[in-house]
Amino acid sequence: MAKERGRDYAAAVDAYVDAGDIFTEIGRNELDPATQRTLKKKAFSLLQRAEALADWLDSHAAPSISEATNVAAMASAEAETEVQATEKHIEDMKQELKQLKYTSQIMKADDASDLGEATKASVLPEESALDSMKRAVVNEIHGLLKLPEISTFRQFEPLGSSADKEQYAQDLKAQVDHLHKELQFEKASHLLATAMRKHKYSKLASDVVEQQRLQAEVAQLRQELQVHQATLEVTRHSIVQITQEKLRVEAASAQQVQSLQSELQSLAKDTTSSRSSSRVDRTKESRMQWFQGPRGLGKKDDDSEDRSRRQSEPSVGSPRHQLSDTEGDSSSIWL
């Protein structure tokens, strides 16, 4: 902070960064989480102060030599871009001019019935086998990169001083003007020749073109009709299948419903008959057993088992057999 007050901003930024690093290192060595958070906040505030001071210093610094160099480089790049655009424009105009001249030659040869001279290739300087191989490799690379192919190599001529660059730019502009005038003249000549040729063959050409157009439309309509018929047939077949499947499912569902209804009716009859028979056959003893519950029934069964176990069948000549049932039970020696 003292260095910042003394307007030594670069040293103040370095001091803030060093202090933030020191607080960070101390916080990493601490074991208490609260102390770690405190030191972390302090280090973060110091680093934020250093970043803000560095941004302010960069924004208020005077433009350096690198900025001037960048401005000059940008101007040079713009000039180079303009030169390249001009060269491309010249190449396009030359190509268009060549096409117009070639088309005019074909039209003249067609009128003179001498297509051999018109389609003869223009005389180009022969290239060596090495140049042909180089051009094939370049065209292959252009094909992979989806770039247009080249027919000839352009000789690169490096520019020296700025005066040469300016002279070259002026020459390019003059060439552009000359090619533009020549291109306009060739376009006018081509339009005139095209109009004359069209006037000469207008009747035949119009009839042929109209017939071809009508034939193409008829073929297209027939194809569309076939497609629609096929689609209609497929749709009809699918509708029939869906209807049959729906009827089959409905019939199966009706059969299942009828079977379920018959089963329910039989179950209802069985339940009614069983309930009526159980009500008729129920006796007083069964009602008493039902009211006694499971515990009373268990106790009664135990008593009957003990009584049957204690009693035995007496012999015919025994006194017990001669006694009556009531008397025997009351004066039995087995009790």
PDB file of C-alpha atoms in Angstrom, residues 5-281:
ATOM      1  CA  ARG A   5       0.638   5.697  -2.323  1.00  0.00           C
ATOM      2  CA  GLY A   6       4.112   6.534  -3.649  1.00  0.00           C
ATOM      3  CA  ARG A   7       2.763   6.041  -7.221  1.00  0.00           C
ATOM      4  CA  ASP A   8       5.061   3.097  -7.847  1.00  0.00           C
ATOM      5  CA  TYR A   9       2.219   1.075  -9.325  1.00  0.00           C
ATOM      6  CA  ALA A  10       4.231  -1.704 -10.969  1.00  0.00           C
ATOM      7  CA  ALA A  11       6.045  -2.486  -7.713  1.00  0.00           C
ATOM      8  CA  ALA A  12       2.732  -2.260  -5.828  1.00  0.00           C
ATOM      9  CA  VAL A  13       1.184  -4.853  -8.137  1.00  0.00           C
ATOM     10  CA  ASP A  14       4.128  -7.199  -7.560  1.00  0.00           C
ATOM     11  CA  ALA A  15       3.930  -6.648  -3.795  1.00  0.00           C
ATOM     12  CA  TYR A  16       0.197  -7.392  -3.741  1.00  0.00           C
ATOM     13  CA  VAL A  17       0.768 -10.600  -5.691  1.00  0.00           C
ATOM     14  CA  ASP A  18       3.608 -11.692  -3.374  1.00  0.00           C
ATOM     15  CA  ALA A  19       1.481 -10.978  -0.293  1.00  0.00           C
ATOM     16  CA  GLY A  20      -1.407 -12.983  -1.738  1.00  0.00           C
ATOM     17  CA  ASP A  21       0.927 -15.916  -2.429  1.00  0.00           C
ATOM     18  CA  ILE A  22       2.279 -15.757   1.127  1.00  0.00           C
ATOM     19  CA  PHE A  23      -1.204 -15.786   2.645  1.00  0.00           C
ATOM     20  CA  THR A  24      -2.163 -18.687   0.395  1.00  0.00           C
ATOM     21  CA  GLU A  25       0.865 -20.732   1.455  1.00  0.00           C
ATOM     22  CA  ILE A  26       0.220 -20.025   5.143  1.00  0.00           C
ATOM     23  CA  GLY A  27      -3.436 -21.024   4.773  1.00  0.00           C
ATOM     24  CA  ARG A  28      -2.458 -24.330   3.187  1.00  0.00           C
ATOM     25  CA  ASN A  29      -0.263 -25.181   6.174  1.00  0.00           C
ATOM     26  CA  GLU A  30      -2.994 -24.402   8.733  1.00  0.00           C
ATOM     27  CA  LEU A  31      -5.175 -27.178  10.150  1.00  0.00           C
ATOM     28  CA  ASP A  32      -8.030 -25.076  11.497  1.00  0.00           C
ATOM     29  CA  PRO A  33     -10.747 -24.620   8.834  1.00  0.00           C
ATOM     30  CA  ALA A  34     -11.769 -21.205  10.188  1.00  0.00           C
ATOM     31  CA  THR A  35      -8.174 -19.938   9.952  1.00  0.00           C
ATOM     32  CA  GLN A  36      -7.875 -21.361   6.459  1.00  0.00           C
ATOM     33  CA  ARG A  37     -11.009 -19.515   5.309  1.00  0.00           C
ATOM     34  CA  THR A  38      -9.783 -16.240   6.846  1.00  0.00           C
ATOM     35  CA  LEU A  39      -6.386 -16.481   5.146  1.00  0.00           C
ATOM     36  CA  LYS A  40      -8.032 -17.490   1.892  1.00  0.00           C
ATOM     37  CA  LYS A  41     -10.295 -14.427   1.939  1.00  0.00           C
ATOM     38  CA  LYS A  42      -7.322 -12.145   2.693  1.00  0.00           C
ATOM     39  CA  ALA A  43      -5.253 -13.641  -0.131  1.00  0.00           C
ATOM     40  CA  PHE A  44      -8.192 -13.336  -2.529  1.00  0.00           C
ATOM     41  CA  SER A  45      -8.707  -9.660  -1.661  1.00  0.00           C
ATOM     42  CA  LEU A  46      -4.989  -8.915  -2.194  1.00  0.00           C
ATOM     43  CA  LEU A  47      -4.962 -10.656  -5.563  1.00  0.00           C
ATOM     44  CA  GLN A  48      -8.125  -8.815  -6.596  1.00  0.00           C
ATOM     45  CA  ARG A  49      -6.471  -5.529  -5.668  1.00  0.00           C
ATOM     46  CA  ALA A  50      -3.406  -6.455  -7.721  1.00  0.00           C
ATOM     47  CA  GLU A  51      -5.549  -7.352 -10.737  1.00  0.00           C
ATOM     48  CA  ALA A  52      -7.571  -4.137 -10.532  1.00  0.00           C
ATOM     49  CA  LEU A  53      -4.419  -2.025 -10.180  1.00  0.00           C
ATOM     50  CA  ALA A  54      -2.804  -3.798 -13.152  1.00  0.00           C
ATOM     51  CA  ASP A  55      -5.895  -3.181 -15.307  1.00  0.00           C
ATOM     52  CA  TRP A  56      -5.928   0.495 -14.342  1.00  0.00           C
ATOM     53  CA  LEU A  57      -2.217   0.768 -15.118  1.00  0.00           C
ATOM     54  CA  ASP A  58      -2.685  -0.823 -18.549  1.00  0.00           C
ATOM     55  CA  SER A  59      -5.624   1.427 -19.401  1.00  0.00           C
ATOM     56  CA  HIS A  60      -3.758   4.634 -18.447  1.00  0.00           C
ATOM     57  CA  ALA A  61      -0.420   3.691 -19.977  1.00  0.00           C
ATOM     58  CA  ALA A  62       0.804   5.618 -23.041  1.00  0.00           C
ATOM     59  CA  PRO A  63       0.605   3.897 -26.435  1.00  0.00           C
ATOM     60  CA  SER A  64       3.744   1.870 -26.925  1.00  0.00           C
ATOM     61  CA  ILE A  65       5.830   1.160 -29.996  1.00  0.00           C
ATOM     62  CA  SER A  66       4.088  -2.179 -30.458  1.00  0.00           C
ATOM     63  CA  GLU A  67       0.764  -0.424 -31.046  1.00  0.00           C
ATOM     64  CA  ALA A  68       2.292   1.724 -33.781  1.00  0.00           C
ATOM     65  CA  THR A  69       3.785  -1.410 -35.296  1.00  0.00           C
ATOM     66  CA  ASN A  70       0.380  -3.061 -35.179  1.00  0.00           C
ATOM     67  CA  VAL A  71      -1.206  -0.078 -36.935  1.00  0.00           C
ATOM     68  CA  ALA A  72       1.411  -0.206 -39.686  1.00  0.00           C
ATOM     69  CA  ALA A  73       0.989  -3.961 -40.029  1.00  0.00           C
ATOM     70  CA  MET A  74      -2.777  -3.568 -40.298  1.00  0.00           C
ATOM     71  CA  ALA A  75      -2.391  -0.932 -43.014  1.00  0.00           C
ATOM     72  CA  SER A  76       0.028  -3.167 -44.903  1.00  0.00           C
ATOM     73  CA  ALA A  77      -2.333  -6.117 -44.539  1.00  0.00           C
ATOM     74  CA  GLU A  78      -5.226  -4.047 -45.879  1.00  0.00           C
ATOM     75  CA  ALA A  79      -3.115  -3.011 -48.857  1.00  0.00           C
ATOM     76  CA  GLU A  80      -2.133  -6.623 -49.513  1.00  0.00           C
ATOM     77  CA  THR A  81      -5.765  -7.679 -49.244  1.00  0.00           C
ATOM     78  CA  GLU A  82      -6.794  -5.007 -51.724  1.00  0.00           C
ATOM     79  CA  VAL A  83      -4.078  -6.106 -54.144  1.00  0.00           C
ATOM     80  CA  GLN A  84      -5.152  -9.737 -53.859  1.00  0.00           C
ATOM     81  CA  ALA A  85      -8.796  -8.794 -54.418  1.00  0.00           C
ATOM     82  CA  THR A  86      -7.791  -6.810 -57.513  1.00  0.00           C
ATOM     83  CA  GLU A  87      -5.782  -9.737 -58.859  1.00  0.00           C
ATOM     84  CA  LYS A  88      -8.722 -12.068 -58.301  1.00  0.00           C
ATOM     85  CA  HIS A  89     -11.038  -9.617 -60.054  1.00  0.00           C
ATOM     86  CA  ILE A  90      -8.648  -9.485 -63.014  1.00  0.00           C
ATOM     87  CA  GLU A  91      -8.516 -13.274 -63.198  1.00  0.00           C
ATOM     88  CA  ASP A  92     -12.306 -13.483 -63.135  1.00  0.00           C
ATOM     89  CA  MET A  93     -12.646 -10.927 -65.900  1.00  0.00           C
ATOM     90  CA  LYS A  94     -10.019 -12.719 -68.006  1.00  0.00           C
ATOM     91  CA  GLN A  95     -11.854 -15.995 -67.538  1.00  0.00           C
ATOM     92  CA  GLU A  96     -15.186 -14.448 -68.472  1.00  0.00           C
ATOM     93  CA  LEU A  97     -13.610 -12.731 -71.480  1.00  0.00           C
ATOM     94  CA  LYS A  98     -12.088 -16.022 -72.590  1.00  0.00           C
ATOM     95  CA  GLN A  99     -15.461 -17.763 -72.287  1.00  0.00           C
ATOM     96  CA  LEU A 100     -17.177 -15.049 -74.299  1.00  0.00           C
ATOM     97  CA  LYS A 101     -14.558 -15.235 -77.049  1.00  0.00           C
ATOM     98  CA  TYR A 102     -14.788 -19.024 -77.148  1.00  0.00           C
ATOM     99  CA  THR A 103     -18.586 -18.873 -77.338  1.00  0.00           C
ATOM    100  CA  SER A 104     -18.402 -16.339 -80.160  1.00  0.00           C
ATOM    101  CA  GLN A 105     -16.004 -18.598 -82.067  1.00  0.00           C
ATOM    102  CA  ILE A 106     -18.361 -21.558 -81.650  1.00  0.00           C
ATOM    103  CA  MET A 107     -21.310 -19.506 -82.878  1.00  0.00           C
ATOM    104  CA  LYS A 108     -19.345 -18.262 -85.906  1.00  0.00           C
ATOM    105  CA  ALA A 109     -18.118 -21.767 -86.682  1.00  0.00           C
ATOM    106  CA  ASP A 110     -21.642 -23.129 -86.383  1.00  0.00           C
ATOM    107  CA  ASP A 111     -22.814 -20.615 -88.931  1.00  0.00           C
ATOM    108  CA  ALA A 112     -19.861 -21.450 -91.214  1.00  0.00           C
ATOM    109  CA  SER A 113     -20.193 -25.260 -90.599  1.00  0.00           C
ATOM    110  CA  ASP A 114     -16.581 -25.487 -89.443  1.00  0.00           C
ATOM    111  CA  LEU A 115     -16.622 -26.741 -85.875  1.00  0.00           C
ATOM    112  CA  GLY A 116     -13.121 -28.172 -86.088  1.00  0.00           C
ATOM    113  CA  GLU A 117     -11.431 -24.785 -86.053  1.00  0.00           C
ATOM    114  CA  ALA A 118     -13.694 -23.427 -83.321  1.00  0.00           C
ATOM    115  CA  THR A 119     -13.164 -26.305 -80.921  1.00  0.00           C
ATOM    116  CA  LYS A 120      -9.421 -26.392 -81.454  1.00  0.00           C
ATOM    117  CA  ALA A 121      -7.609 -25.762 -78.176  1.00  0.00           C
ATOM    118  CA  SER A 122      -5.855 -22.462 -77.801  1.00  0.00           C
ATOM    119  CA  VAL A 123      -2.099 -22.514 -78.047  1.00  0.00           C
ATOM    120  CA  LEU A 124      -0.647 -22.679 -74.553  1.00  0.00           C
ATOM    121  CA  PRO A 125       2.977 -22.912 -73.553  1.00  0.00           C
ATOM    122  CA  GLU A 126       3.944 -26.523 -73.044  1.00  0.00           C
ATOM    123  CA  GLU A 127       4.644 -27.447 -69.440  1.00  0.00           C
ATOM    124  CA  SER A 128       7.272 -29.887 -68.345  1.00  0.00           C
ATOM    125  CA  ALA A 129       6.559 -33.283 -66.825  1.00  0.00           C
ATOM    126  CA  LEU A 130       7.555 -31.969 -63.391  1.00  0.00           C
ATOM    127  CA  ASP A 131       5.141 -29.030 -63.675  1.00  0.00           C
ATOM    128  CA  SER A 132       2.386 -31.377 -64.843  1.00  0.00           C
ATOM    129  CA  MET A 133       3.013 -33.646 -61.844  1.00  0.00           C
ATOM    130  CA  LYS A 134       3.012 -30.646 -59.490  1.00  0.00           C
ATOM    131  CA  ARG A 135      -0.261 -29.373 -60.968  1.00  0.00           C
ATOM    132  CA  ALA A 136      -1.853 -32.834 -60.580  1.00  0.00           C
ATOM    133  CA  VAL A 137      -0.794 -32.983 -56.916  1.00  0.00           C
ATOM    134  CA  VAL A 138      -2.104 -29.458 -56.280  1.00  0.00           C
ATOM    135  CA  ASN A 139      -5.429 -30.269 -57.969  1.00  0.00           C
ATOM    136  CA  GLU A 140      -5.729 -33.435 -55.880  1.00  0.00           C
ATOM    137  CA  ILE A 141      -5.155 -31.431 -52.685  1.00  0.00           C
ATOM    138  CA  HIS A 142      -7.666 -28.819 -53.882  1.00  0.00           C
ATOM    139  CA  GLY A 143     -10.196 -31.599 -54.465  1.00  0.00           C
ATOM    140  CA  LEU A 144      -9.757 -32.847 -50.884  1.00  0.00           C
ATOM    141  CA  LEU A 145     -10.136 -29.285 -49.594  1.00  0.00           C
ATOM    142  CA  LYS A 146     -13.107 -28.628 -51.929  1.00  0.00           C
ATOM    143  CA  LEU A 147     -11.233 -25.867 -53.800  1.00  0.00           C
ATOM    144  CA  PRO A 148     -11.337 -25.176 -57.571  1.00  0.00           C
ATOM    145  CA  GLU A 149      -8.691 -26.784 -59.745  1.00  0.00           C
ATOM    146  CA  ILE A 150      -5.951 -24.785 -61.462  1.00  0.00           C
ATOM    147  CA  SER A 151      -4.945 -24.971 -65.125  1.00  0.00           C
ATOM    148  CA  THR A 152      -1.552 -23.269 -64.939  1.00  0.00           C
ATOM    149  CA  PHE A 153       0.851 -22.106 -62.273  1.00  0.00           C
ATOM    150  CA  ARG A 154       1.216 -18.392 -61.651  1.00  0.00           C
ATOM    151  CA  GLN A 155       4.730 -17.105 -61.315  1.00  0.00           C
ATOM    152  CA  PHE A 156       5.288 -15.400 -57.984  1.00  0.00           C
ATOM    153  CA  GLU A 157       7.028 -12.044 -58.216  1.00  0.00           C
ATOM    154  CA  PRO A 158       7.932 -10.605 -54.814  1.00  0.00           C
ATOM    155  CA  LEU A 159       7.606  -6.863 -54.333  1.00  0.00           C
ATOM    156  CA  GLY A 160      10.482  -4.865 -52.980  1.00  0.00           C
ATOM    157  CA  SER A 161       9.838  -1.349 -51.749  1.00  0.00           C
ATOM    158  CA  SER A 162       6.634   0.539 -51.138  1.00  0.00           C
ATOM    159  CA  ALA A 163       7.138   2.476 -54.398  1.00  0.00           C
ATOM    160  CA  ASP A 164       7.137  -0.777 -56.349  1.00  0.00           C
ATOM    161  CA  LYS A 165       3.976  -1.808 -54.507  1.00  0.00           C
ATOM    162  CA  GLU A 166       2.245   1.434 -55.397  1.00  0.00           C
ATOM    163  CA  GLN A 167       3.324   1.137 -59.037  1.00  0.00           C
ATOM    164  CA  TYR A 168       2.091  -2.454 -59.116  1.00  0.00           C
ATOM    165  CA  ALA A 169      -1.250  -1.392 -57.631  1.00  0.00           C
ATOM    166  CA  GLN A 170      -1.599   1.348 -60.264  1.00  0.00           C
ATOM    167  CA  ASP A 171      -0.742  -1.122 -63.036  1.00  0.00           C
ATOM    168  CA  LEU A 172      -3.378  -3.458 -61.695  1.00  0.00           C
ATOM    169  CA  LYS A 173      -5.976  -0.695 -61.682  1.00  0.00           C
ATOM    170  CA  ALA A 174      -5.114   0.231 -65.281  1.00  0.00           C
ATOM    171  CA  GLN A 175      -5.331  -3.421 -66.266  1.00  0.00           C
ATOM    172  CA  VAL A 176      -8.701  -3.671 -64.547  1.00  0.00           C
ATOM    173  CA  ASP A 177     -10.006  -0.666 -66.496  1.00  0.00           C
ATOM    174  CA  HIS A 178      -8.740  -2.064 -69.802  1.00  0.00           C
ATOM    175  CA  LEU A 179     -10.186  -5.499 -69.137  1.00  0.00           C
ATOM    176  CA  HIS A 180     -13.460  -3.965 -68.021  1.00  0.00           C
ATOM    177  CA  LYS A 181     -13.808  -2.058 -71.301  1.00  0.00           C
ATOM    178  CA  GLU A 182     -12.859  -5.125 -73.327  1.00  0.00           C
ATOM    179  CA  LEU A 183     -15.291  -7.236 -71.349  1.00  0.00           C
ATOM    180  CA  GLN A 184     -18.119  -4.776 -71.944  1.00  0.00           C
ATOM    181  CA  PHE A 185     -17.381  -4.801 -75.677  1.00  0.00           C
ATOM    182  CA  GLU A 186     -17.297  -8.602 -75.772  1.00  0.00           C
ATOM    183  CA  LYS A 187     -20.541  -8.788 -73.799  1.00  0.00           C
ATOM    184  CA  ALA A 188     -22.243  -6.421 -76.240  1.00  0.00           C
ATOM    185  CA  SER A 189     -20.935  -8.419 -79.208  1.00  0.00           C
ATOM    186  CA  HIS A 190     -22.033 -11.669 -77.609  1.00  0.00           C
ATOM    187  CA  LEU A 191     -25.496 -10.306 -76.886  1.00  0.00           C
ATOM    188  CA  LEU A 192     -25.845  -9.096 -80.473  1.00  0.00           C
ATOM    189  CA  ALA A 193     -24.728 -12.448 -81.884  1.00  0.00           C
ATOM    190  CA  THR A 194     -27.029 -14.286 -79.501  1.00  0.00           C
ATOM    191  CA  ALA A 195     -29.978 -12.133 -80.527  1.00  0.00           C
ATOM    192  CA  MET A 196     -29.286 -12.761 -84.218  1.00  0.00           C
ATOM    193  CA  ARG A 197     -28.898 -16.497 -83.636  1.00  0.00           C
ATOM    194  CA  LYS A 198     -32.047 -16.601 -81.538  1.00  0.00           C
ATOM    195  CA  HIS A 199     -33.966 -14.751 -84.232  1.00  0.00           C
ATOM    196  CA  LYS A 200     -32.682 -17.246 -86.784  1.00  0.00           C
ATOM    197  CA  TYR A 201     -33.505 -20.385 -84.841  1.00  0.00           C
ATOM    198  CA  SER A 202     -36.277 -19.072 -82.608  1.00  0.00           C
ATOM    199  CA  LYS A 203     -39.094 -21.047 -84.211  1.00  0.00           C
ATOM    200  CA  LEU A 204     -37.340 -24.403 -84.163  1.00  0.00           C
ATOM    201  CA  ALA A 205     -35.770 -23.916 -80.763  1.00  0.00           C
ATOM    202  CA  SER A 206     -39.017 -22.784 -79.171  1.00  0.00           C
ATOM    203  CA  ASP A 207     -40.898 -25.777 -80.575  1.00  0.00           C
ATOM    204  CA  VAL A 208     -38.251 -28.243 -79.446  1.00  0.00           C
ATOM    205  CA  VAL A 209     -37.970 -26.712 -75.997  1.00  0.00           C
ATOM    206  CA  GLU A 210     -41.729 -26.587 -75.555  1.00  0.00           C
ATOM    207  CA  GLN A 211     -42.074 -30.199 -76.642  1.00  0.00           C
ATOM    208  CA  GLN A 212     -39.321 -31.294 -74.277  1.00  0.00           C
ATOM    209  CA  ARG A 213     -40.891 -29.346 -71.445  1.00  0.00           C
ATOM    210  CA  LEU A 214     -44.299 -30.903 -72.091  1.00  0.00           C
ATOM    211  CA  GLN A 215     -42.787 -34.384 -72.270  1.00  0.00           C
ATOM    212  CA  ALA A 216     -40.967 -33.801 -68.997  1.00  0.00           C
ATOM    213  CA  GLU A 217     -44.169 -32.583 -67.333  1.00  0.00           C
ATOM    214  CA  VAL A 218     -46.121 -35.604 -68.639  1.00  0.00           C
ATOM    215  CA  ALA A 219     -43.437 -37.989 -67.371  1.00  0.00           C
ATOM    216  CA  GLN A 220     -43.415 -36.263 -63.999  1.00  0.00           C
ATOM    217  CA  LEU A 221     -47.220 -36.438 -63.763  1.00  0.00           C
ATOM    218  CA  ARG A 222     -47.174 -40.141 -64.656  1.00  0.00           C
ATOM    219  CA  GLN A 223     -44.556 -40.804 -62.020  1.00  0.00           C
ATOM    220  CA  GLU A 224     -46.546 -38.900 -59.405  1.00  0.00           C
ATOM    221  CA  LEU A 225     -49.704 -40.813 -60.407  1.00  0.00           C
ATOM    222  CA  GLN A 226     -47.900 -44.131 -59.987  1.00  0.00           C
ATOM    223  CA  VAL A 227     -46.622 -43.061 -56.584  1.00  0.00           C
ATOM    224  CA  HIS A 228     -50.123 -42.005 -55.503  1.00  0.00           C
ATOM    225  CA  GLN A 229     -51.619 -45.274 -56.750  1.00  0.00           C
ATOM    226  CA  ALA A 230     -49.026 -47.309 -54.865  1.00  0.00           C
ATOM    227  CA  THR A 231     -49.634 -45.272 -51.723  1.00  0.00           C
ATOM    228  CA  LEU A 232     -53.405 -45.718 -52.083  1.00  0.00           C
ATOM    229  CA  GLU A 233     -53.037 -49.477 -52.519  1.00  0.00           C
ATOM    230  CA  VAL A 234     -50.809 -49.763 -49.455  1.00  0.00           C
ATOM    231  CA  THR A 235     -53.250 -47.656 -47.429  1.00  0.00           C
ATOM    232  CA  ARG A 236     -56.229 -49.760 -48.532  1.00  0.00           C
ATOM    233  CA  HIS A 237     -54.426 -52.989 -47.682  1.00  0.00           C
ATOM    234  CA  SER A 238     -53.451 -51.657 -44.247  1.00  0.00           C
ATOM    235  CA  ILE A 239     -57.049 -50.517 -43.587  1.00  0.00           C
ATOM    236  CA  VAL A 240     -58.369 -53.994 -44.485  1.00  0.00           C
ATOM    237  CA  GLN A 241     -55.850 -55.648 -42.175  1.00  0.00           C
ATOM    238  CA  ILE A 242     -56.659 -53.269 -39.335  1.00  0.00           C
ATOM    239  CA  THR A 243     -60.425 -53.865 -39.791  1.00  0.00           C
ATOM    240  CA  GLN A 244     -60.006 -57.646 -39.797  1.00  0.00           C
ATOM    241  CA  GLU A 245     -57.823 -57.524 -36.713  1.00  0.00           C
ATOM    242  CA  LYS A 246     -60.342 -55.296 -34.947  1.00  0.00           C
ATOM    243  CA  LEU A 247     -63.235 -57.646 -35.775  1.00  0.00           C
ATOM    244  CA  ARG A 248     -61.231 -60.644 -34.579  1.00  0.00           C
ATOM    245  CA  VAL A 249     -60.378 -58.903 -31.311  1.00  0.00           C
ATOM    246  CA  GLU A 250     -64.018 -57.888 -30.789  1.00  0.00           C
ATOM    247  CA  ALA A 251     -65.227 -61.476 -31.410  1.00  0.00           C
ATOM    248  CA  ALA A 252     -62.665 -62.874 -28.971  1.00  0.00           C
ATOM    249  CA  SER A 253     -63.677 -60.266 -26.398  1.00  0.00           C
ATOM    250  CA  ALA A 254     -67.379 -61.161 -26.814  1.00  0.00           C
ATOM    251  CA  GLN A 255     -66.606 -64.858 -26.330  1.00  0.00           C
ATOM    252  CA  GLN A 256     -64.580 -64.107 -23.210  1.00  0.00           C
ATOM    253  CA  VAL A 257     -67.408 -61.959 -21.829  1.00  0.00           C
ATOM    254  CA  GLN A 258     -69.967 -64.725 -22.466  1.00  0.00           C
ATOM    255  CA  SER A 259     -67.772 -67.354 -20.814  1.00  0.00           C
ATOM    256  CA  LEU A 260     -67.205 -65.095 -17.820  1.00  0.00           C
ATOM    257  CA  GLN A 261     -70.946 -64.433 -17.511  1.00  0.00           C
ATOM    258  CA  SER A 262     -71.727 -68.164 -17.602  1.00  0.00           C
ATOM    259  CA  GLU A 263     -69.049 -68.864 -14.993  1.00  0.00           C
ATOM    260  CA  LEU A 264     -70.399 -66.111 -12.768  1.00  0.00           C
ATOM    261  CA  GLN A 265     -73.937 -67.462 -13.072  1.00  0.00           C
ATOM    262  CA  SER A 266     -72.812 -71.004 -12.178  1.00  0.00           C
ATOM    263  CA  LEU A 267     -70.804 -69.700  -9.235  1.00  0.00           C
ATOM    264  CA  ALA A 268     -73.821 -67.695  -8.047  1.00  0.00           C
ATOM    265  CA  LYS A 269     -76.048 -70.794  -8.222  1.00  0.00           C
ATOM    266  CA  ASP A 270     -73.511 -72.937  -6.340  1.00  0.00           C
ATOM    267  CA  THR A 271     -73.094 -70.277  -3.674  1.00  0.00           C
ATOM    268  CA  THR A 272     -76.869 -69.932  -3.205  1.00  0.00           C
ATOM    269  CA  SER A 273     -77.415 -73.701  -2.934  1.00  0.00           C
ATOM    270  CA  SER A 274     -74.534 -74.165  -0.487  1.00  0.00           C
ATOM    271  CA  ARG A 275     -75.785 -71.341   1.684  1.00  0.00           C
ATOM    272  CA  SER A 276     -79.352 -72.759   1.819  1.00  0.00           C
ATOM    273  CA  SER A 277     -78.159 -76.313   2.624  1.00  0.00           C
ATOM    274  CA  SER A 278     -75.836 -75.067   5.362  1.00  0.00           C
ATOM    275  CA  ARG A 279     -78.653 -73.094   6.930  1.00  0.00           C
ATOM    276  CA  VAL A 280     -80.998 -76.106   6.915  1.00  0.00           C
ATOM    277  CA  ASP A 281     -78.415 -78.601   8.255  1.00  0.00           C
TER     278      ASP A 281
END
